[in-house]
Amino acid sequence: VYRRDGKTYIRVIDYKTGRTRFSYDDVQLGLNIQLLLYLFSAWRSQGSPFHRELDGGEATELVPAGALYFNLRPGDLTADTPLTEEEAREQLIDSMERSGVVTDDRDVLDAMDSGITGRYVPVSLKADGSYRKSASLATLERFGELEREMCSTVSRIATEMRRGDAMASPLD
């Protein structure tokens, strides 16, 4: 949670032990939508007890900051010389994959990942100040589009299930 200018920015993180990656295509297929479902449920909780707890009772507007998968299975440590415990920890953290969608608001990104290094968000800054991996960035309008896509997909799947069209392998 990050508060600024009468807004409370919310981020949902799902820690995974496997190799789950965020994909817009998956959202349209109804796969891996739980992360977005949590984010959008929190976003639309304006006025609820949950909202009051999130914003500290300040009656702020809730705004999505991001939905992220952090894959906790670290990569291999590599070093020419023995690492200190701190160096090993830093290398393990850096090797963990992050994916998802985050706000394009630079101040909010900086609050989530100081300097926007890519350590805690799936984007980073180049030397010239432009973004690497900008496909992970979303405007507030894009978050709204994603929410509508997800709701449409869930509605379609529910309709198919009510008709008895629920296959054990839905992508076949």
PDB file of C-alpha atoms in Angstrom:
ATOM      1  CA  VAL A   1       0.000   0.000   0.000  1.00  0.00           C
ATOM      2  CA  TYR A   2       1.292   3.437  -0.949  1.00  0.00           C
ATOM      3  CA  ARG A   3      -0.573   6.672  -0.205  1.00  0.00           C
ATOM      4  CA  ARG A   4      -0.220   9.896  -2.183  1.00  0.00           C
ATOM      5  CA  ASP A   5      -2.458  12.850  -2.998  1.00  0.00           C
ATOM      6  CA  GLY A   6      -5.658  11.359  -1.569  1.00  0.00           C
ATOM      7  CA  LYS A   7      -5.116   7.988  -3.247  1.00  0.00           C
ATOM      8  CA  THR A   8      -4.156   4.598  -1.859  1.00  0.00           C
ATOM      9  CA  TYR A   9      -2.240   2.521  -4.387  1.00  0.00           C
ATOM     10  CA  ILE A  10      -2.601  -1.237  -3.953  1.00  0.00           C
ATOM     11  CA  ARG A  11      -0.367  -4.011  -5.209  1.00  0.00           C
ATOM     12  CA  VAL A  12      -1.049  -7.740  -5.012  1.00  0.00           C
ATOM     13  CA  ILE A  13       1.871 -10.165  -4.989  1.00  0.00           C
ATOM     14  CA  ASP A  14       1.531 -13.915  -5.452  1.00  0.00           C
ATOM     15  CA  TYR A  15       4.632 -15.815  -4.385  1.00  0.00           C
ATOM     16  CA  LYS A  16       5.115 -18.958  -6.474  1.00  0.00           C
ATOM     17  CA  THR A  17       7.490 -21.893  -6.183  1.00  0.00           C
ATOM     18  CA  GLY A  18       7.043 -22.811  -9.852  1.00  0.00           C
ATOM     19  CA  ARG A  19       7.566 -20.824 -13.024  1.00  0.00           C
ATOM     20  CA  THR A  20       4.255 -18.953 -13.280  1.00  0.00           C
ATOM     21  CA  ARG A  21       4.425 -15.944 -15.599  1.00  0.00           C
ATOM     22  CA  PHE A  22       1.835 -13.239 -16.127  1.00  0.00           C
ATOM     23  CA  SER A  23       0.301 -13.323 -19.604  1.00  0.00           C
ATOM     24  CA  TYR A  24      -2.423 -11.185 -21.158  1.00  0.00           C
ATOM     25  CA  ASP A  25      -3.320 -14.185 -23.333  1.00  0.00           C
ATOM     26  CA  ASP A  26      -3.874 -16.289 -20.196  1.00  0.00           C
ATOM     27  CA  VAL A  27      -6.358 -13.705 -18.902  1.00  0.00           C
ATOM     28  CA  GLN A  28      -8.426 -14.030 -22.083  1.00  0.00           C
ATOM     29  CA  LEU A  29      -8.338 -17.832 -21.752  1.00  0.00           C
ATOM     30  CA  GLY A  30      -9.331 -17.696 -18.080  1.00  0.00           C
ATOM     31  CA  LEU A  31      -5.994 -19.019 -16.879  1.00  0.00           C
ATOM     32  CA  ASN A  32      -4.062 -17.581 -13.931  1.00  0.00           C
ATOM     33  CA  ILE A  33      -6.702 -14.927 -13.233  1.00  0.00           C
ATOM     34  CA  GLN A  34      -6.665 -15.279  -9.452  1.00  0.00           C
ATOM     35  CA  LEU A  35      -3.986 -12.583  -9.111  1.00  0.00           C
ATOM     36  CA  LEU A  36      -6.055 -10.046 -11.059  1.00  0.00           C
ATOM     37  CA  LEU A  37      -9.240 -11.121  -9.295  1.00  0.00           C
ATOM     38  CA  TYR A  38      -7.637 -10.190  -5.964  1.00  0.00           C
ATOM     39  CA  LEU A  39      -6.378  -6.843  -7.270  1.00  0.00           C
ATOM     40  CA  PHE A  40      -9.681  -5.843  -8.843  1.00  0.00           C
ATOM     41  CA  SER A  41     -11.692  -7.017  -5.831  1.00  0.00           C
ATOM     42  CA  ALA A  42      -9.560  -4.775  -3.610  1.00  0.00           C
ATOM     43  CA  TRP A  43      -9.815  -1.906  -6.127  1.00  0.00           C
ATOM     44  CA  ARG A  44     -13.621  -2.115  -6.190  1.00  0.00           C
ATOM     45  CA  SER A  45     -13.983  -2.332  -2.408  1.00  0.00           C
ATOM     46  CA  GLN A  46     -14.459   1.456  -2.071  1.00  0.00           C
ATOM     47  CA  GLY A  47     -16.288   2.219   1.168  1.00  0.00           C
ATOM     48  CA  SER A  48     -16.019  -1.301   2.582  1.00  0.00           C
ATOM     49  CA  PRO A  49     -14.374  -2.213   5.912  1.00  0.00           C
ATOM     50  CA  PHE A  50     -11.522  -3.681   3.842  1.00  0.00           C
ATOM     51  CA  HIS A  51     -11.075  -0.308   2.093  1.00  0.00           C
ATOM     52  CA  ARG A  52     -11.030   1.549   5.409  1.00  0.00           C
ATOM     53  CA  GLU A  53      -8.347  -0.815   6.690  1.00  0.00           C
ATOM     54  CA  LEU A  54      -6.260  -0.414   3.523  1.00  0.00           C
ATOM     55  CA  ASP A  55      -6.342   3.367   3.514  1.00  0.00           C
ATOM     56  CA  GLY A  56      -6.017   3.813   7.270  1.00  0.00           C
ATOM     57  CA  GLY A  57      -9.501   5.317   7.537  1.00  0.00           C
ATOM     58  CA  GLU A  58      -8.519   8.345   5.447  1.00  0.00           C
ATOM     59  CA  ALA A  59     -11.302   7.911   2.836  1.00  0.00           C
ATOM     60  CA  THR A  60      -8.862   7.826  -0.051  1.00  0.00           C
ATOM     61  CA  GLU A  61      -9.539   6.561  -3.559  1.00  0.00           C
ATOM     62  CA  LEU A  62      -8.160   3.065  -4.164  1.00  0.00           C
ATOM     63  CA  VAL A  63      -6.010   2.742  -7.277  1.00  0.00           C
ATOM     64  CA  PRO A  64      -4.298  -0.375  -8.674  1.00  0.00           C
ATOM     65  CA  ALA A  65      -0.502  -0.224  -8.517  1.00  0.00           C
ATOM     66  CA  GLY A  66       0.212  -3.724  -9.727  1.00  0.00           C
ATOM     67  CA  ALA A  67      -0.346  -7.460  -9.789  1.00  0.00           C
ATOM     68  CA  LEU A  68       2.861  -9.465  -9.578  1.00  0.00           C
ATOM     69  CA  TYR A  69       4.126 -13.014  -9.497  1.00  0.00           C
ATOM     70  CA  PHE A  70       7.381 -13.492  -7.601  1.00  0.00           C
ATOM     71  CA  ASN A  71       8.846 -16.872  -8.441  1.00  0.00           C
ATOM     72  CA  LEU A  72      10.680 -18.008  -5.340  1.00  0.00           C
ATOM     73  CA  ARG A  73      12.679 -20.767  -6.975  1.00  0.00           C
ATOM     74  CA  PRO A  74      16.077 -19.111  -7.220  1.00  0.00           C
ATOM     75  CA  GLY A  75      18.489 -19.595 -10.069  1.00  0.00           C
ATOM     76  CA  ASP A  76      21.925 -21.079  -9.625  1.00  0.00           C
ATOM     77  CA  LEU A  77      24.536 -19.100  -7.770  1.00  0.00           C
ATOM     78  CA  THR A  78      27.642 -18.433  -9.827  1.00  0.00           C
ATOM     79  CA  ALA A  79      30.854 -16.883  -8.614  1.00  0.00           C
ATOM     80  CA  ASP A  80      34.556 -17.153  -9.323  1.00  0.00           C
ATOM     81  CA  THR A  81      35.361 -16.713  -5.634  1.00  0.00           C
ATOM     82  CA  PRO A  82      33.467 -17.737  -2.481  1.00  0.00           C
ATOM     83  CA  LEU A  83      30.540 -15.435  -1.722  1.00  0.00           C
ATOM     84  CA  THR A  84      29.799 -13.863   1.622  1.00  0.00           C
ATOM     85  CA  GLU A  85      26.410 -14.666   3.076  1.00  0.00           C
ATOM     86  CA  GLU A  86      25.171 -11.197   2.084  1.00  0.00           C
ATOM     87  CA  GLU A  87      26.501 -11.533  -1.491  1.00  0.00           C
ATOM     88  CA  ALA A  88      24.845 -14.945  -1.837  1.00  0.00           C
ATOM     89  CA  ARG A  89      21.542 -13.548  -0.517  1.00  0.00           C
ATOM     90  CA  GLU A  90      21.682 -10.607  -2.939  1.00  0.00           C
ATOM     91  CA  GLN A  91      22.459 -12.896  -5.878  1.00  0.00           C
ATOM     92  CA  LEU A  92      19.569 -15.217  -4.946  1.00  0.00           C
ATOM     93  CA  ILE A  93      17.123 -12.304  -4.720  1.00  0.00           C
ATOM     94  CA  ASP A  94      18.295 -10.951  -8.062  1.00  0.00           C
ATOM     95  CA  SER A  95      17.867 -14.373  -9.705  1.00  0.00           C
ATOM     96  CA  MET A  96      14.184 -14.658  -8.762  1.00  0.00           C
ATOM     97  CA  GLU A  97      11.860 -13.968 -11.660  1.00  0.00           C
ATOM     98  CA  ARG A  98       9.199 -11.274 -11.390  1.00  0.00           C
ATOM     99  CA  SER A  99       6.346 -10.850 -13.825  1.00  0.00           C
ATOM    100  CA  GLY A 100       3.066  -9.048 -13.888  1.00  0.00           C
ATOM    101  CA  VAL A 101       1.512  -5.733 -14.656  1.00  0.00           C
ATOM    102  CA  VAL A 102       2.283  -2.474 -12.848  1.00  0.00           C
ATOM    103  CA  THR A 103       1.192   1.129 -13.041  1.00  0.00           C
ATOM    104  CA  ASP A 104       2.965   3.467 -15.419  1.00  0.00           C
ATOM    105  CA  ASP A 105       3.081   6.125 -12.674  1.00  0.00           C
ATOM    106  CA  ARG A 106       6.820   6.662 -12.132  1.00  0.00           C
ATOM    107  CA  ASP A 107       6.415   7.910  -8.527  1.00  0.00           C
ATOM    108  CA  VAL A 108       4.402   4.828  -7.575  1.00  0.00           C
ATOM    109  CA  LEU A 109       6.907   2.552  -9.312  1.00  0.00           C
ATOM    110  CA  ASP A 110       9.716   4.235  -7.408  1.00  0.00           C
ATOM    111  CA  ALA A 111       7.824   3.646  -4.146  1.00  0.00           C
ATOM    112  CA  MET A 112       7.598  -0.067  -4.998  1.00  0.00           C
ATOM    113  CA  ASP A 113      11.195  -0.344  -6.229  1.00  0.00           C
ATOM    114  CA  SER A 114      13.503   2.509  -5.272  1.00  0.00           C
ATOM    115  CA  GLY A 115      15.252   3.693  -8.413  1.00  0.00           C
ATOM    116  CA  ILE A 116      13.034   1.373 -10.506  1.00  0.00           C
ATOM    117  CA  THR A 117      15.833  -1.185 -10.752  1.00  0.00           C
ATOM    118  CA  GLY A 118      13.670  -4.188 -11.674  1.00  0.00           C
ATOM    119  CA  ARG A 119      14.369  -5.850  -8.352  1.00  0.00           C
ATOM    120  CA  TYR A 120      10.779  -5.622  -7.089  1.00  0.00           C
ATOM    121  CA  VAL A 121       8.829  -4.735 -10.234  1.00  0.00           C
ATOM    122  CA  PRO A 122       9.094  -6.288 -13.716  1.00  0.00           C
ATOM    123  CA  VAL A 123      10.399  -3.073 -15.298  1.00  0.00           C
ATOM    124  CA  SER A 124      13.602  -1.099 -14.923  1.00  0.00           C
ATOM    125  CA  LEU A 125      15.049   2.144 -16.169  1.00  0.00           C
ATOM    126  CA  LYS A 126      17.698   2.461 -18.853  1.00  0.00           C
ATOM    127  CA  ALA A 127      20.495   5.004 -18.453  1.00  0.00           C
ATOM    128  CA  ASP A 128      18.490   7.489 -20.556  1.00  0.00           C
ATOM    129  CA  GLY A 129      15.488   7.219 -18.188  1.00  0.00           C
ATOM    130  CA  SER A 130      13.299   5.189 -20.557  1.00  0.00           C
ATOM    131  CA  TYR A 131      11.836   1.845 -19.483  1.00  0.00           C
ATOM    132  CA  ARG A 132      13.035  -1.668 -20.180  1.00  0.00           C
ATOM    133  CA  LYS A 133      10.209  -4.222 -20.420  1.00  0.00           C
ATOM    134  CA  SER A 134       7.569  -1.537 -20.879  1.00  0.00           C
ATOM    135  CA  ALA A 135       4.973  -4.175 -21.836  1.00  0.00           C
ATOM    136  CA  SER A 136       4.489  -4.691 -18.087  1.00  0.00           C
ATOM    137  CA  LEU A 137       3.298  -1.088 -17.648  1.00  0.00           C
ATOM    138  CA  ALA A 138      -0.373  -0.149 -17.565  1.00  0.00           C
ATOM    139  CA  THR A 139      -2.305   3.066 -17.327  1.00  0.00           C
ATOM    140  CA  LEU A 140      -5.326   3.251 -15.061  1.00  0.00           C
ATOM    141  CA  GLU A 141      -7.429   2.874 -18.210  1.00  0.00           C
ATOM    142  CA  ARG A 142      -5.542  -0.316 -19.129  1.00  0.00           C
ATOM    143  CA  PHE A 143      -6.210  -1.730 -15.659  1.00  0.00           C
ATOM    144  CA  GLY A 144      -9.904  -1.021 -16.298  1.00  0.00           C
ATOM    145  CA  GLU A 145      -9.705  -2.828 -19.651  1.00  0.00           C
ATOM    146  CA  LEU A 146      -8.013  -5.798 -17.994  1.00  0.00           C
ATOM    147  CA  GLU A 147     -10.737  -5.899 -15.384  1.00  0.00           C
ATOM    148  CA  ARG A 148     -13.439  -5.914 -18.063  1.00  0.00           C
ATOM    149  CA  GLU A 149     -11.600  -8.641 -20.018  1.00  0.00           C
ATOM    150  CA  MET A 150     -11.261 -10.767 -16.897  1.00  0.00           C
ATOM    151  CA  CYS A 151     -14.931 -10.301 -15.942  1.00  0.00           C
ATOM    152  CA  SER A 152     -16.030 -11.148 -19.479  1.00  0.00           C
ATOM    153  CA  THR A 153     -13.897 -14.285 -19.446  1.00  0.00           C
ATOM    154  CA  VAL A 154     -15.209 -15.398 -16.052  1.00  0.00           C
ATOM    155  CA  SER A 155     -18.787 -14.748 -17.209  1.00  0.00           C
ATOM    156  CA  ARG A 156     -18.211 -16.763 -20.417  1.00  0.00           C
ATOM    157  CA  ILE A 157     -16.726 -19.669 -18.457  1.00  0.00           C
ATOM    158  CA  ALA A 158     -19.624 -19.607 -15.952  1.00  0.00           C
ATOM    159  CA  THR A 159     -22.149 -19.665 -18.815  1.00  0.00           C
ATOM    160  CA  GLU A 160     -20.363 -22.623 -20.419  1.00  0.00           C
ATOM    161  CA  MET A 161     -20.330 -24.459 -17.096  1.00  0.00           C
ATOM    162  CA  ARG A 162     -24.075 -23.862 -16.583  1.00  0.00           C
ATOM    163  CA  ARG A 163     -24.684 -25.345 -20.049  1.00  0.00           C
ATOM    164  CA  GLY A 164     -22.584 -28.377 -19.117  1.00  0.00           C
ATOM    165  CA  ASP A 165     -19.726 -27.406 -21.415  1.00  0.00           C
ATOM    166  CA  ALA A 166     -17.048 -27.789 -18.734  1.00  0.00           C
ATOM    167  CA  MET A 167     -14.319 -30.057 -20.051  1.00  0.00           C
ATOM    168  CA  ALA A 168     -11.597 -31.592 -17.870  1.00  0.00           C
ATOM    169  CA  SER A 169      -9.022 -30.006 -20.189  1.00  0.00           C
ATOM    170  CA  PRO A 170     -10.636 -26.709 -21.224  1.00  0.00           C
ATOM    171  CA  LEU A 171      -7.901 -25.801 -23.732  1.00  0.00           C
ATOM    172  CA  ASP A 172      -8.357 -28.972 -25.814  1.00  0.00           C
TER     173      ASP A 172
END
